[in-house]
Amino acid sequence: QVQLQQWGAGLLKPSETLSLTCAVYGGSFSGYYRSWIRQSPGRGLEWIGEINHSGTTSYNPSLKSRVTISVDTSKNQFSLKLNSVTAADTAVYYCANKDYSSTWPFDSWGQGTLVTVSS
Amino acid sequence: EIVLTQSPGTLSLSPGERATLSCRASQSVSSNYLAWYQQKPGQAPRLLIYGASSRATGIPDRFSGSGSGTDFTLAISRLEPEDFAVYYCQQYSSSPWTFGQGTKVEIK
């Protein structure tokens, strides 16, 4: 089973860019989908977007204008950038994996990173 | 997008009792692409059930899922102390993938 380890800045000011990275250990290097999901008391669990083994991305329409997900296959890592953050973006952010196809559950998760946006 | 509504919000039960959690979708979840996750404080969610009724690897058989279309159920036959947690349903039939708001199973 895939294991995920994530890291990134935990405290941001409004208007800054959130940047997180997730390293992938094990699993297949084809037929996968890597996602970012966030969780906050007000919004619950919210899927942000995903990138597949071909580099094709898909984003939640609610965040699409501010999100970029990219992959570095040489390092087995993928990353999230969310620009122009506000206090509403304060949440625990998770990376997650789906094997096989886009229509598959999230079968592995990172440990989570608390990101706080405050002036 | 498909909105998932879970009920009840909180379930207060004793160890050994049966828990029944509900997840209702705002539109039909095709191919029963419905999953259940368990989350404990300070941890990431863990996949329990996928395809509405298939247990994920390593999940005990006291956990079972059922349902189709818009109505789904997660049952825990006999609650063990480690089962007290928050449970979420999630649909993966139509993007954006969405989650329910969760049901907390607490010790009575």
CSV table of C-alpha atoms in Angstrom, one decimal:
chain,number,residue,atom,x,y,z
A,1,GLN,CA,0.0,0.0,0.0
A,2,VAL,CA,1.1,3.5,-0.8
A,3,GLN,CA,2.5,5.6,2.1
A,4,LEU,CA,2.3,9.4,1.9
A,5,GLN,CA,4.3,12.0,3.8
A,6,GLN,CA,3.6,15.7,3.5
A,7,TRP,CA,5.1,19.0,4.5
A,8,GLY,CA,4.9,22.7,4.0
A,9,ALA,CA,4.5,26.1,5.7
A,10,GLY,CA,1.9,26.1,8.4
A,11,LEU,CA,1.4,29.9,9.0
A,12,LEU,CA,0.6,32.3,6.2
A,13,LYS,CA,-0.6,35.9,5.9
A,14,PRO,CA,-3.6,36.8,3.8
A,15,SER,CA,-2.9,37.1,0.1
A,16,GLU,CA,0.2,34.8,0.3
A,17,THR,CA,0.5,31.5,-1.5
A,18,LEU,CA,0.0,28.2,0.3
A,19,SER,CA,2.5,25.6,-0.8
A,20,LEU,CA,2.6,21.9,0.3
A,21,THR,CA,4.4,18.8,-1.0
A,22,CYS,CA,3.6,15.2,-0.6
A,23,ALA,CA,6.1,12.3,-1.1
A,24,VAL,CA,4.9,8.9,-2.2
A,25,TYR,CA,6.4,5.7,-1.1
A,26,GLY,CA,5.5,2.4,-2.7
A,27,GLY,CA,2.7,1.6,-4.9
A,28,SER,CA,2.4,1.8,-8.7
A,29,PHE,CA,3.8,4.6,-10.9
A,30,SER,CA,1.0,4.2,-13.4
A,31,GLY,CA,-2.7,4.2,-13.0
A,32,TYR,CA,-2.7,6.4,-10.0
A,33,TYR,CA,-4.5,9.6,-9.0
A,34,ARG,CA,-3.0,11.9,-6.3
A,35,SER,CA,-5.3,14.3,-4.6
A,36,TRP,CA,-5.3,17.2,-2.1
A,37,ILE,CA,-8.2,17.4,0.4
A,38,ARG,CA,-8.7,19.9,3.2
A,39,GLN,CA,-10.7,19.8,6.4
A,40,SER,CA,-12.0,22.6,8.5
A,41,PRO,CA,-14.8,22.9,11.2
A,42,GLY,CA,-16.9,25.1,8.9
A,43,ARG,CA,-16.5,23.3,5.5
A,44,GLY,CA,-15.8,19.7,6.7
A,45,LEU,CA,-13.9,17.6,4.2
A,46,GLU,CA,-13.4,19.3,0.9
A,47,TRP,CA,-11.7,17.8,-2.2
A,48,ILE,CA,-9.4,20.4,-3.7
A,49,GLY,CA,-8.1,18.6,-6.8
A,50,GLU,CA,-6.0,15.8,-8.2
A,51,ILE,CA,-3.4,14.9,-10.7
A,52,ASN,CA,-3.0,11.5,-12.5
A,53,HIS,CA,-0.1,9.5,-13.8
A,54,SER,CA,-0.3,11.3,-17.1
A,55,GLY,CA,-0.1,14.7,-15.5
A,56,THR,CA,-3.7,15.5,-16.2
A,57,THR,CA,-5.3,17.7,-13.5
A,58,SER,CA,-8.8,18.1,-12.2
A,59,TYR,CA,-9.9,20.7,-9.7
A,60,ASN,CA,-12.9,21.5,-7.6
A,61,PRO,CA,-14.7,24.3,-9.4
A,62,SER,CA,-15.0,26.2,-6.1
A,63,LEU,CA,-11.2,26.6,-5.9
A,64,LYS,CA,-10.1,26.1,-9.5
A,65,SER,CA,-9.1,29.7,-10.1
A,66,ARG,CA,-6.6,29.6,-7.3
A,67,VAL,CA,-5.2,26.1,-7.3
A,68,THR,CA,-2.3,24.4,-9.1
A,69,ILE,CA,-1.4,20.8,-8.5
A,70,SER,CA,1.9,19.5,-10.1
A,71,VAL,CA,4.0,16.3,-10.0
A,72,ASP,CA,7.7,15.6,-9.9
A,73,THR,CA,7.9,12.0,-11.1
A,74,SER,CA,11.7,12.0,-10.6
A,75,LYS,CA,11.2,12.5,-6.9
A,76,ASN,CA,7.9,10.7,-6.5
A,77,GLN,CA,6.4,13.9,-5.1
A,78,PHE,CA,3.4,16.0,-5.9
A,79,SER,CA,2.6,19.5,-4.8
A,80,LEU,CA,-0.3,21.9,-4.1
A,81,LYS,CA,-0.2,25.7,-4.6
A,82,LEU,CA,-3.2,27.8,-3.5
A,83,ASN,CA,-2.8,31.5,-4.1
A,84,SER,CA,-4.4,34.5,-2.6
A,85,VAL,CA,-5.2,32.8,0.7
A,86,THR,CA,-7.6,34.2,3.2
A,87,ALA,CA,-8.7,33.2,6.7
A,88,ALA,CA,-11.3,30.9,5.1
A,89,ASP,CA,-8.4,28.8,3.8
A,90,THR,CA,-7.4,27.9,7.3
A,91,ALA,CA,-7.7,24.1,7.5
A,92,VAL,CA,-5.9,20.8,7.9
A,93,TYR,CA,-4.6,19.8,4.4
A,94,TYR,CA,-4.2,16.2,3.4
A,95,CYS,CA,-2.6,14.5,0.4
A,96,ALA,CA,-4.4,11.3,-0.6
A,97,ASN,CA,-4.0,8.5,-3.1
A,98,LYS,CA,-6.4,6.7,-5.4
A,99,ASP,CA,-5.2,3.6,-7.2
A,100,TYR,CA,-6.5,2.4,-10.5
A,101,SER,CA,-8.8,5.2,-11.7
A,102,SER,CA,-10.4,8.5,-10.9
A,103,THR,CA,-13.6,6.7,-9.8
A,104,TRP,CA,-11.9,5.1,-6.8
A,105,PRO,CA,-11.9,5.9,-3.1
A,106,PHE,CA,-9.0,7.6,-1.3
A,107,ASP,CA,-7.2,4.5,0.0
A,108,SER,CA,-4.1,6.2,1.5
A,109,TRP,CA,-3.7,9.5,3.2
A,110,GLY,CA,-0.9,11.7,4.4
A,111,GLN,CA,-0.6,12.7,8.0
A,112,GLY,CA,-2.1,16.2,7.5
A,113,THR,CA,-0.7,19.7,7.7
A,114,LEU,CA,-2.4,22.4,9.7
A,115,VAL,CA,-2.3,25.6,7.7
A,116,THR,CA,-3.4,28.8,9.5
A,117,VAL,CA,-4.0,32.1,7.6
A,118,SER,CA,-3.7,35.1,9.9
A,119,SER,CA,-2.4,38.6,9.8
B,1,GLU,CA,-22.3,18.5,-7.3
B,2,ILE,CA,-23.7,15.6,-5.2
B,3,VAL,CA,-24.5,16.7,-1.7
B,4,LEU,CA,-24.3,13.9,1.0
B,5,THR,CA,-26.3,14.3,4.1
B,6,GLN,CA,-25.4,12.0,7.1
B,7,SER,CA,-27.6,11.2,10.0
B,8,PRO,CA,-27.7,11.3,12.9
B,9,GLY,CA,-25.1,13.9,13.7
B,10,THR,CA,-24.1,12.1,16.9
B,11,LEU,CA,-24.8,8.5,18.0
B,12,SER,CA,-24.4,7.7,21.7
B,13,LEU,CA,-24.0,4.0,22.3
B,14,SER,CA,-22.3,1.6,24.7
B,15,PRO,CA,-19.6,-0.9,23.7
B,16,GLY,CA,-21.1,-4.1,22.4
B,17,GLU,CA,-24.2,-2.3,20.9
B,18,ARG,CA,-25.0,-2.1,17.2
B,19,ALA,CA,-24.5,1.2,15.4
B,20,THR,CA,-26.4,2.2,12.2
B,21,LEU,CA,-25.3,5.3,10.3
B,22,SER,CA,-27.1,6.8,7.3
B,23,CYS,CA,-25.9,8.7,4.3
B,24,ARG,CA,-28.3,10.2,1.8
B,25,ALA,CA,-27.3,11.6,-1.6
B,26,SER,CA,-28.9,14.5,-3.4
B,27,GLN,CA,-28.9,12.5,-6.6
B,28,SER,CA,-28.2,8.9,-7.5
B,29,VAL,CA,-24.6,7.7,-6.9
B,30,SER,CA,-23.9,5.7,-10.0
B,31,SER,CA,-22.3,2.2,-9.8
B,32,ASN,CA,-22.6,2.5,-6.0
B,33,TYR,CA,-19.4,4.5,-5.9
B,34,LEU,CA,-19.8,5.3,-2.2
B,35,ALA,CA,-17.2,4.9,0.5
B,36,TRP,CA,-17.1,5.2,4.2
B,37,TYR,CA,-14.2,6.5,6.3
B,38,GLN,CA,-13.3,6.4,10.0
B,39,GLN,CA,-11.5,9.4,11.6
B,40,LYS,CA,-10.1,9.6,15.1
B,41,PRO,CA,-8.8,12.8,16.7
B,42,GLY,CA,-5.6,14.0,15.2
B,43,GLN,CA,-5.6,11.4,12.5
B,44,ALA,CA,-6.3,11.3,8.8
B,45,PRO,CA,-9.5,9.5,7.7
B,46,ARG,CA,-9.1,5.7,7.1
B,47,LEU,CA,-11.0,3.9,4.3
B,48,LEU,CA,-13.4,1.3,5.7
B,49,ILE,CA,-15.9,0.5,2.9
B,50,TYR,CA,-15.9,1.1,-0.8
B,51,GLY,CA,-18.3,0.3,-3.6
B,52,ALA,CA,-21.0,0.7,-0.9
B,53,SER,CA,-20.4,-2.7,0.6
B,54,SER,CA,-16.8,-4.0,0.1
B,55,ARG,CA,-14.5,-3.8,3.1
B,56,ALA,CA,-11.1,-2.3,2.6
B,57,THR,CA,-8.0,-4.3,3.4
B,58,GLY,CA,-7.7,-5.2,7.1
B,59,ILE,CA,-11.1,-3.9,8.1
B,60,PRO,CA,-12.9,-6.2,10.6
B,61,ASP,CA,-16.1,-7.9,9.5
B,62,ARG,CA,-18.1,-6.2,12.2
B,63,PHE,CA,-18.2,-3.3,9.7
B,64,SER,CA,-20.6,-3.6,6.9
B,65,GLY,CA,-22.0,-1.3,4.2
B,66,SER,CA,-25.2,-1.5,2.2
B,67,GLY,CA,-27.5,0.6,0.0
B,68,SER,CA,-27.8,1.9,-3.5
B,69,GLY,CA,-29.0,4.9,-5.5
B,70,THR,CA,-29.4,7.6,-2.9
B,71,ASP,CA,-29.5,5.8,0.4
B,72,PHE,CA,-26.6,4.1,2.0
B,73,THR,CA,-25.9,2.6,5.5
B,74,LEU,CA,-22.9,1.8,7.5
B,75,ALA,CA,-23.4,-0.8,10.3
B,76,ILE,CA,-21.1,-1.7,13.1
B,77,SER,CA,-22.4,-4.9,14.5
B,78,ARG,CA,-20.8,-4.8,18.0
B,79,LEU,CA,-19.0,-1.7,19.0
B,80,GLU,CA,-15.5,-2.1,20.3
B,81,PRO,CA,-13.8,0.7,22.3
B,82,GLU,CA,-11.6,1.6,19.3
B,83,ASP,CA,-14.7,2.2,17.1
B,84,PHE,CA,-15.7,5.4,18.8
B,85,ALA,CA,-14.8,8.0,16.2
B,86,VAL,CA,-16.3,10.1,13.5
B,87,TYR,CA,-17.5,8.4,10.3
B,88,TYR,CA,-17.8,10.0,6.9
B,89,CYS,CA,-19.4,8.9,3.6
B,90,GLN,CA,-17.9,10.0,0.3
B,91,GLN,CA,-19.1,9.6,-3.3
B,92,TYR,CA,-16.7,9.1,-6.1
B,93,SER,CA,-19.1,8.7,-9.0
B,94,SER,CA,-19.3,12.3,-10.1
B,95,SER,CA,-16.6,15.0,-9.8
B,96,PRO,CA,-16.2,17.1,-7.7
B,97,TRP,CA,-15.8,14.2,-5.2
B,98,THR,CA,-17.8,15.1,-2.1
B,99,PHE,CA,-18.0,14.0,1.6
B,100,GLY,CA,-20.8,14.0,4.1
B,101,GLN,CA,-20.6,16.1,7.2
B,102,GLY,CA,-19.9,13.2,9.4
B,103,THR,CA,-21.5,11.1,12.2
B,104,LYS,CA,-19.8,11.0,15.6
B,105,VAL,CA,-20.2,7.7,17.4
B,106,GLU,CA,-19.6,8.5,21.1
B,107,ILE,CA,-19.6,6.4,24.3
B,108,LYS,CA,-22.8,6.6,26.2
